[in-house]
JSON list of C-alpha atoms in Angstrom, two decimals:
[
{"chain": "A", "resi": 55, "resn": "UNK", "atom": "CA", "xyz": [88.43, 99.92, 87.12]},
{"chain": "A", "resi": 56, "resn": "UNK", "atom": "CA", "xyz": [86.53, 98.48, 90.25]},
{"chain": "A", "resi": 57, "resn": "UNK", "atom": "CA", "xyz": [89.82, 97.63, 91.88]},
{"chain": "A", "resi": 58, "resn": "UNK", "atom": "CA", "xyz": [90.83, 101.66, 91.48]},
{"chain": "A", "resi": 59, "resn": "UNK", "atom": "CA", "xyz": [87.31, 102.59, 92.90]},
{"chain": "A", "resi": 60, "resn": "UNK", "atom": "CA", "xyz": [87.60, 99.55, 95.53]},
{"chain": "A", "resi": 61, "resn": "UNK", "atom": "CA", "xyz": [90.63, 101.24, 97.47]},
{"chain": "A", "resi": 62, "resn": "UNK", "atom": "CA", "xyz": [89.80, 104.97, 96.15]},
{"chain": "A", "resi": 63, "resn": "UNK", "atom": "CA", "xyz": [86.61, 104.90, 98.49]},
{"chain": "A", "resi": 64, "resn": "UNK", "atom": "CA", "xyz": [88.40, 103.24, 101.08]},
{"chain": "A", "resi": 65, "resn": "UNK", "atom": "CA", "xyz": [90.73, 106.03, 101.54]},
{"chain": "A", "resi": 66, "resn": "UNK", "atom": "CA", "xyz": [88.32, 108.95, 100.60]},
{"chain": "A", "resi": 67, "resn": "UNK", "atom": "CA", "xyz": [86.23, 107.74, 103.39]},
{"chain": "A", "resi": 68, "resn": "UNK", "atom": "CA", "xyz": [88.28, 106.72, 105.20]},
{"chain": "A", "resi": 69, "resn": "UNK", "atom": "CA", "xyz": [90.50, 110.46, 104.99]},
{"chain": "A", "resi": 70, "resn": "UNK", "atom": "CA", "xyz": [86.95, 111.75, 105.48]},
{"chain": "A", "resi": 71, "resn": "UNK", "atom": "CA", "xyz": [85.83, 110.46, 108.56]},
{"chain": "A", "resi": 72, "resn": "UNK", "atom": "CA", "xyz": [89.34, 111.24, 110.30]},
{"chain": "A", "resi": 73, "resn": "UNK", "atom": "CA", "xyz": [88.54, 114.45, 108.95]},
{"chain": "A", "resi": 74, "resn": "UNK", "atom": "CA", "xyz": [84.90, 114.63, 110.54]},
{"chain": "A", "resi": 75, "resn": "UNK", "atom": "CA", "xyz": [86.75, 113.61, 113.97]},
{"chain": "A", "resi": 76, "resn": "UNK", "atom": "CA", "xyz": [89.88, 115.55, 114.04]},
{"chain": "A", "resi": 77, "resn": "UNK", "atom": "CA", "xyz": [89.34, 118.76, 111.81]},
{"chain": "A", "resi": 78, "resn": "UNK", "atom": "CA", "xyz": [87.82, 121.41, 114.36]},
{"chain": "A", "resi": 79, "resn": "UNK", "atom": "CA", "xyz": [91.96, 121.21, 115.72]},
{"chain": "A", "resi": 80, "resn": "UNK", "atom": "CA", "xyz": [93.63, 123.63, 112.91]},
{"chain": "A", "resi": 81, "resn": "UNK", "atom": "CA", "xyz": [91.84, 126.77, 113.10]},
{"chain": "A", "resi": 82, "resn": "UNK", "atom": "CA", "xyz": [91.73, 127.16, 108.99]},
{"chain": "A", "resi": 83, "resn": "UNK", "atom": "CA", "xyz": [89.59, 123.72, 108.14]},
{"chain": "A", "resi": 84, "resn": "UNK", "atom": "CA", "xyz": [87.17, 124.51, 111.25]},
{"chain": "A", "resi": 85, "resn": "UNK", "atom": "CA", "xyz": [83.97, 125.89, 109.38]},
{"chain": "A", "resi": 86, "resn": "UNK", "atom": "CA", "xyz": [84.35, 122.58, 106.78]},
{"chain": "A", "resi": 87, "resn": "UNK", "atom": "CA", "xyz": [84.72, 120.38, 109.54]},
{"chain": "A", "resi": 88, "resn": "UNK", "atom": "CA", "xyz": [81.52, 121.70, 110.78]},
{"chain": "A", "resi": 89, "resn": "UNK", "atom": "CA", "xyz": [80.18, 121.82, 107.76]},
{"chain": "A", "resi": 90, "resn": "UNK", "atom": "CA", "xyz": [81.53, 117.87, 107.16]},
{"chain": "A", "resi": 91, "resn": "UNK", "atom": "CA", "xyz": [80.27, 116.74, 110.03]},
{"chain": "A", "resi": 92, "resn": "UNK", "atom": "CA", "xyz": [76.61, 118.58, 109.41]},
{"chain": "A", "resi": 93, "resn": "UNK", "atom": "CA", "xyz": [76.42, 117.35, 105.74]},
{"chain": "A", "resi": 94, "resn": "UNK", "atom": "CA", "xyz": [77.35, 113.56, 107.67]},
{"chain": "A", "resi": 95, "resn": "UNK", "atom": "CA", "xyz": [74.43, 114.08, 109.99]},
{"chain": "A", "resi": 96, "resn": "UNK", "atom": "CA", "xyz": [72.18, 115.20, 107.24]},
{"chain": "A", "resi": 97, "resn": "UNK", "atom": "CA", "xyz": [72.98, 111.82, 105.84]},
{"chain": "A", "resi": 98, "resn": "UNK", "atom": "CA", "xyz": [72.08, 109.44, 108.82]},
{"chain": "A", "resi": 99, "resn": "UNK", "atom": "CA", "xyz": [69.46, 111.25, 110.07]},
{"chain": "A", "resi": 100, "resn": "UNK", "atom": "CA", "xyz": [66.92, 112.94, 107.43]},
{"chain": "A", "resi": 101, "resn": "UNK", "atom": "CA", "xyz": [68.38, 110.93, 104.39]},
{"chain": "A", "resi": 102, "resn": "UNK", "atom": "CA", "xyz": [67.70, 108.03, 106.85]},
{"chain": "A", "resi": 103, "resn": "UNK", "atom": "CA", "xyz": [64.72, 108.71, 107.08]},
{"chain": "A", "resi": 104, "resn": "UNK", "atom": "CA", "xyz": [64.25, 107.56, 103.35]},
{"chain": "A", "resi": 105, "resn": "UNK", "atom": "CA", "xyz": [66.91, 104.66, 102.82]},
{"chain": "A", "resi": 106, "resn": "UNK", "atom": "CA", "xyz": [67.65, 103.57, 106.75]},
{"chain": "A", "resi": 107, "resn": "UNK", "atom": "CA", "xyz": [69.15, 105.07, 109.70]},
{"chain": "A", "resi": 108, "resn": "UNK", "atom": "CA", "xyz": [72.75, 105.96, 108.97]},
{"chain": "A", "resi": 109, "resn": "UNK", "atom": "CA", "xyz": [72.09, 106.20, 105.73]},
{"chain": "A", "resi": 110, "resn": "UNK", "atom": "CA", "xyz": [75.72, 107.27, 104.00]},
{"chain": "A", "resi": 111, "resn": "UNK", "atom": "CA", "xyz": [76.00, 107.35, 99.77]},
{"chain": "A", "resi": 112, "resn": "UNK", "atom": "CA", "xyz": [79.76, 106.83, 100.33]},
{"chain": "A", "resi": 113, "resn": "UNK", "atom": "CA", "xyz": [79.05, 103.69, 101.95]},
{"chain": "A", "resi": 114, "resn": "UNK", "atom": "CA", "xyz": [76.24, 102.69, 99.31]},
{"chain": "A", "resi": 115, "resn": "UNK", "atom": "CA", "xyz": [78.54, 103.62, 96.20]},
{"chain": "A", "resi": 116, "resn": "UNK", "atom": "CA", "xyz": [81.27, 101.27, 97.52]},
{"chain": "A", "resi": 117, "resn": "UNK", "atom": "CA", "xyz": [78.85, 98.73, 98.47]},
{"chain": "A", "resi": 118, "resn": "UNK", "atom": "CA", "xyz": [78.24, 98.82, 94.44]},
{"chain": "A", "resi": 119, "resn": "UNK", "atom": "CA", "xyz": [81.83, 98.62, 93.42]},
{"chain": "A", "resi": 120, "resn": "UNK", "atom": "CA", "xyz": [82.27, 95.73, 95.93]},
{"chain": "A", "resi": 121, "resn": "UNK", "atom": "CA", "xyz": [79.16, 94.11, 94.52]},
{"chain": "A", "resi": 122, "resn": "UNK", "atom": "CA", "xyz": [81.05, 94.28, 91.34]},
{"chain": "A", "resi": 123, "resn": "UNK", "atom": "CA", "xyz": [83.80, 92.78, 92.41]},
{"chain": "A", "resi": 124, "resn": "UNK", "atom": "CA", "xyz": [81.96, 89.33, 93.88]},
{"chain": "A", "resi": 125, "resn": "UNK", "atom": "CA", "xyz": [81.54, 90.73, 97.45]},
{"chain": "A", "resi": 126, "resn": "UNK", "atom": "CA", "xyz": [77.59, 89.94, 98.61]},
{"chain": "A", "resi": 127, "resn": "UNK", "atom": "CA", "xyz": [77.69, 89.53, 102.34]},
{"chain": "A", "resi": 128, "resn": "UNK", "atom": "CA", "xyz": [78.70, 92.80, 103.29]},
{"chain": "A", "resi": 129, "resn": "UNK", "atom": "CA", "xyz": [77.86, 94.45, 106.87]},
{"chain": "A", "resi": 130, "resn": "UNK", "atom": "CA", "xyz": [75.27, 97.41, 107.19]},
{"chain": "A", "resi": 131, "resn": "UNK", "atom": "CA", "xyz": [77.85, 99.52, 109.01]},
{"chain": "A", "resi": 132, "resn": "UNK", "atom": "CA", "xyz": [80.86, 100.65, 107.30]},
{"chain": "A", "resi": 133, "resn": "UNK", "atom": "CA", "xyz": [82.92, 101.49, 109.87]},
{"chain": "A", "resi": 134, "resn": "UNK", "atom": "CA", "xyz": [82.51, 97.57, 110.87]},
{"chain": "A", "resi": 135, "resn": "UNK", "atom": "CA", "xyz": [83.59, 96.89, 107.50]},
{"chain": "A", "resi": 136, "resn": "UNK", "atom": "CA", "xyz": [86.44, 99.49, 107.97]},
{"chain": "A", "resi": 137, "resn": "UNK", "atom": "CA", "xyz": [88.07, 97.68, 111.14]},
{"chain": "A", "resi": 138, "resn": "UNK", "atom": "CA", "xyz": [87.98, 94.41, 109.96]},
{"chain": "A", "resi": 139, "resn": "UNK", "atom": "CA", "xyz": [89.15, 95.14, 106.13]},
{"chain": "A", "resi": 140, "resn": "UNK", "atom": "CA", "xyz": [92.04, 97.32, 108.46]},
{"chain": "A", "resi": 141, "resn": "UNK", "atom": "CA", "xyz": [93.09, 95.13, 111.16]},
{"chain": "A", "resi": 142, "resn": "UNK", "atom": "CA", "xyz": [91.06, 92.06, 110.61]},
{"chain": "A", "resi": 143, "resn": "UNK", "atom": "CA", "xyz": [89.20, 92.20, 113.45]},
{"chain": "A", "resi": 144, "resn": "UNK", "atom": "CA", "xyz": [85.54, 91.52, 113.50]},
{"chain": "A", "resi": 145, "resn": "UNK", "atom": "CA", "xyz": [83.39, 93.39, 115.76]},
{"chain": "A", "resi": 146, "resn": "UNK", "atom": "CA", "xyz": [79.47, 94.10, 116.16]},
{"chain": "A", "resi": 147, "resn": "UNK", "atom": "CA", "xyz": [77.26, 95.85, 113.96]},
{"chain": "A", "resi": 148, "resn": "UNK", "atom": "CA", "xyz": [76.02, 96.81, 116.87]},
{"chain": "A", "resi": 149, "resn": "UNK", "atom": "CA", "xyz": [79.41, 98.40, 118.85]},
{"chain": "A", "resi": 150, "resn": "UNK", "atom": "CA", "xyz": [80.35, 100.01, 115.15]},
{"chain": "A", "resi": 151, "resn": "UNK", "atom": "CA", "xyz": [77.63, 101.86, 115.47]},
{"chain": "A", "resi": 152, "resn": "UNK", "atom": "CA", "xyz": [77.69, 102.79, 119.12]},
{"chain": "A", "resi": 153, "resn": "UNK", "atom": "CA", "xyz": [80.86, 103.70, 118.99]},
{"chain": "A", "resi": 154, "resn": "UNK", "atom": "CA", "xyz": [80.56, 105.90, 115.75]},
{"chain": "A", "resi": 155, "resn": "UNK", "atom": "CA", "xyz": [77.55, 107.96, 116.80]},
{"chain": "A", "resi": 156, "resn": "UNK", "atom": "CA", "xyz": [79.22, 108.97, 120.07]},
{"chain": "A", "resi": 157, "resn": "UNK", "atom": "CA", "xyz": [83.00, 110.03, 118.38]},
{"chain": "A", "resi": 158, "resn": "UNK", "atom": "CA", "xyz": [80.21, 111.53, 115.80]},
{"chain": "A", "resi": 159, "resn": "UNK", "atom": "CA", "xyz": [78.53, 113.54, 118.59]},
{"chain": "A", "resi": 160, "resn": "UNK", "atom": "CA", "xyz": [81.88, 113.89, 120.70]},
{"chain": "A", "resi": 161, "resn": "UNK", "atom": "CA", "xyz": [83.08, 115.57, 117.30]},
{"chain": "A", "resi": 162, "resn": "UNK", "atom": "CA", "xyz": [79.96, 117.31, 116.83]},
{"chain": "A", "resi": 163, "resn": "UNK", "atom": "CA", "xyz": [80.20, 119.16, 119.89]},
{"chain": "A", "resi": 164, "resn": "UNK", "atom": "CA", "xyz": [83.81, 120.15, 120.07]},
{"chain": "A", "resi": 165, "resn": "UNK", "atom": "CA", "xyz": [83.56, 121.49, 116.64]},
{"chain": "A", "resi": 166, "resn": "UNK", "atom": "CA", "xyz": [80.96, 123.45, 117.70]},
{"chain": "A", "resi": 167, "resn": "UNK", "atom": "CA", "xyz": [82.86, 125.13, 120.32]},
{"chain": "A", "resi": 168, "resn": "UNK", "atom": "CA", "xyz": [85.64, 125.50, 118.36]},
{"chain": "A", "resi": 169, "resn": "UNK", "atom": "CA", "xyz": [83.77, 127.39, 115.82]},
{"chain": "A", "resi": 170, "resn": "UNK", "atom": "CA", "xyz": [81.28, 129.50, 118.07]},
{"chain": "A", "resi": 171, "resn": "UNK", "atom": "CA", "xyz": [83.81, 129.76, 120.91]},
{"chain": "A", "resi": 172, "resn": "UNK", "atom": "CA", "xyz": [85.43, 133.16, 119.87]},
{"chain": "A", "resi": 173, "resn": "UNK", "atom": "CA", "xyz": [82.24, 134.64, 118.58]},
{"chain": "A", "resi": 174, "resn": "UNK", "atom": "CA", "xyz": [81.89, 138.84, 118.53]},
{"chain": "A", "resi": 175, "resn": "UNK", "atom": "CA", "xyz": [80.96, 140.85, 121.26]},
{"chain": "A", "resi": 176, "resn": "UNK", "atom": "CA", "xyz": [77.75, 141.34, 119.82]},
{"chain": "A", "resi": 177, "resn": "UNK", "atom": "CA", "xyz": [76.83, 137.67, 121.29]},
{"chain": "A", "resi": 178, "resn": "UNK", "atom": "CA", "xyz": [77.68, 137.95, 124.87]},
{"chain": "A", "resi": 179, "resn": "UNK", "atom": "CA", "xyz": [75.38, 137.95, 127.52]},
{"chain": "A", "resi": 180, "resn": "UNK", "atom": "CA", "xyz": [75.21, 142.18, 128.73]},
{"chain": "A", "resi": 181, "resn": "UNK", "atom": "CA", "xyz": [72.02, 142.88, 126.19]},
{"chain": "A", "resi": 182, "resn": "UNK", "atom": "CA", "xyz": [73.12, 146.19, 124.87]},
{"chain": "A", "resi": 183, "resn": "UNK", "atom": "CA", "xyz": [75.28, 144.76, 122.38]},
{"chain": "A", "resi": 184, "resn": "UNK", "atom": "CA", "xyz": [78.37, 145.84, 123.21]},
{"chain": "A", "resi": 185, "resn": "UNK", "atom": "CA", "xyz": [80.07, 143.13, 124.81]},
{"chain": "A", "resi": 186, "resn": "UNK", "atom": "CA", "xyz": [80.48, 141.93, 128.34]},
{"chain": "A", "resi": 187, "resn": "UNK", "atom": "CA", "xyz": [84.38, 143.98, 128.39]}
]
């Protein structure tokens, strides 16, 4: 059963977080890419607050299942984890988590353009509400 839950998180999360980067481009999973990538910065930053910066219950729930299955010296950072379980290369704590807070913000801000970009006339800048055209 661990085994199943072993490579079941690594593609959930995995399928998740190239969700959280790439899923502003189709038009039809924009507002739950937003809403992904919120629920994701929820995590690390006000659940963090509780359990550690970059807190993630993904990550934690795995840890467990690993535990299970005789791993004990695993990384704080998953996506370090991710890379080297992936391609077997071993990087920093340190640049796994540089480099996932800025694709996180990158993300972040694209999506929201990509959500707010087309919003009604009601939101432009002319004050009487009816649009700037």
């Amino acid at each position: 059963m661990f085994k199943f839950l072993d490579v079941f998180f690594v593609a959930f999360h995995s399928a998740l977080i190239v969700f959280n980067i790439f899923g502003w481009i189709w038009i039809k999973t924009r507002k739950i890419n937003l809403i992904t990538l919120l629920l994701t910065g929820a995590s690390w930053f006000i659940l963090g607050i509780f359990y550690g910066w970059g807190y993630c219950p993904l990550t934690e729930w795995h840890w467990r299942v690993l535990y299970e299955l005789g791993e004990v010296q695993l990384p704080n950072s998953y996506i370090q984890y991710l890379v080297n379980r992936i391609t077997g290369i071993n990087i920093t704590g340190h640049l796994a988590d540089i480099v996932t807070v800025v694709v996180y913000f990158v993300a972040l801000a694209i999506s929201l353009f990509a959500n707010f970009k087309n919003r009604p006339a009601a939101f432009s800048d002319s004050g009487d509400g009816q649009g700037a055209g």
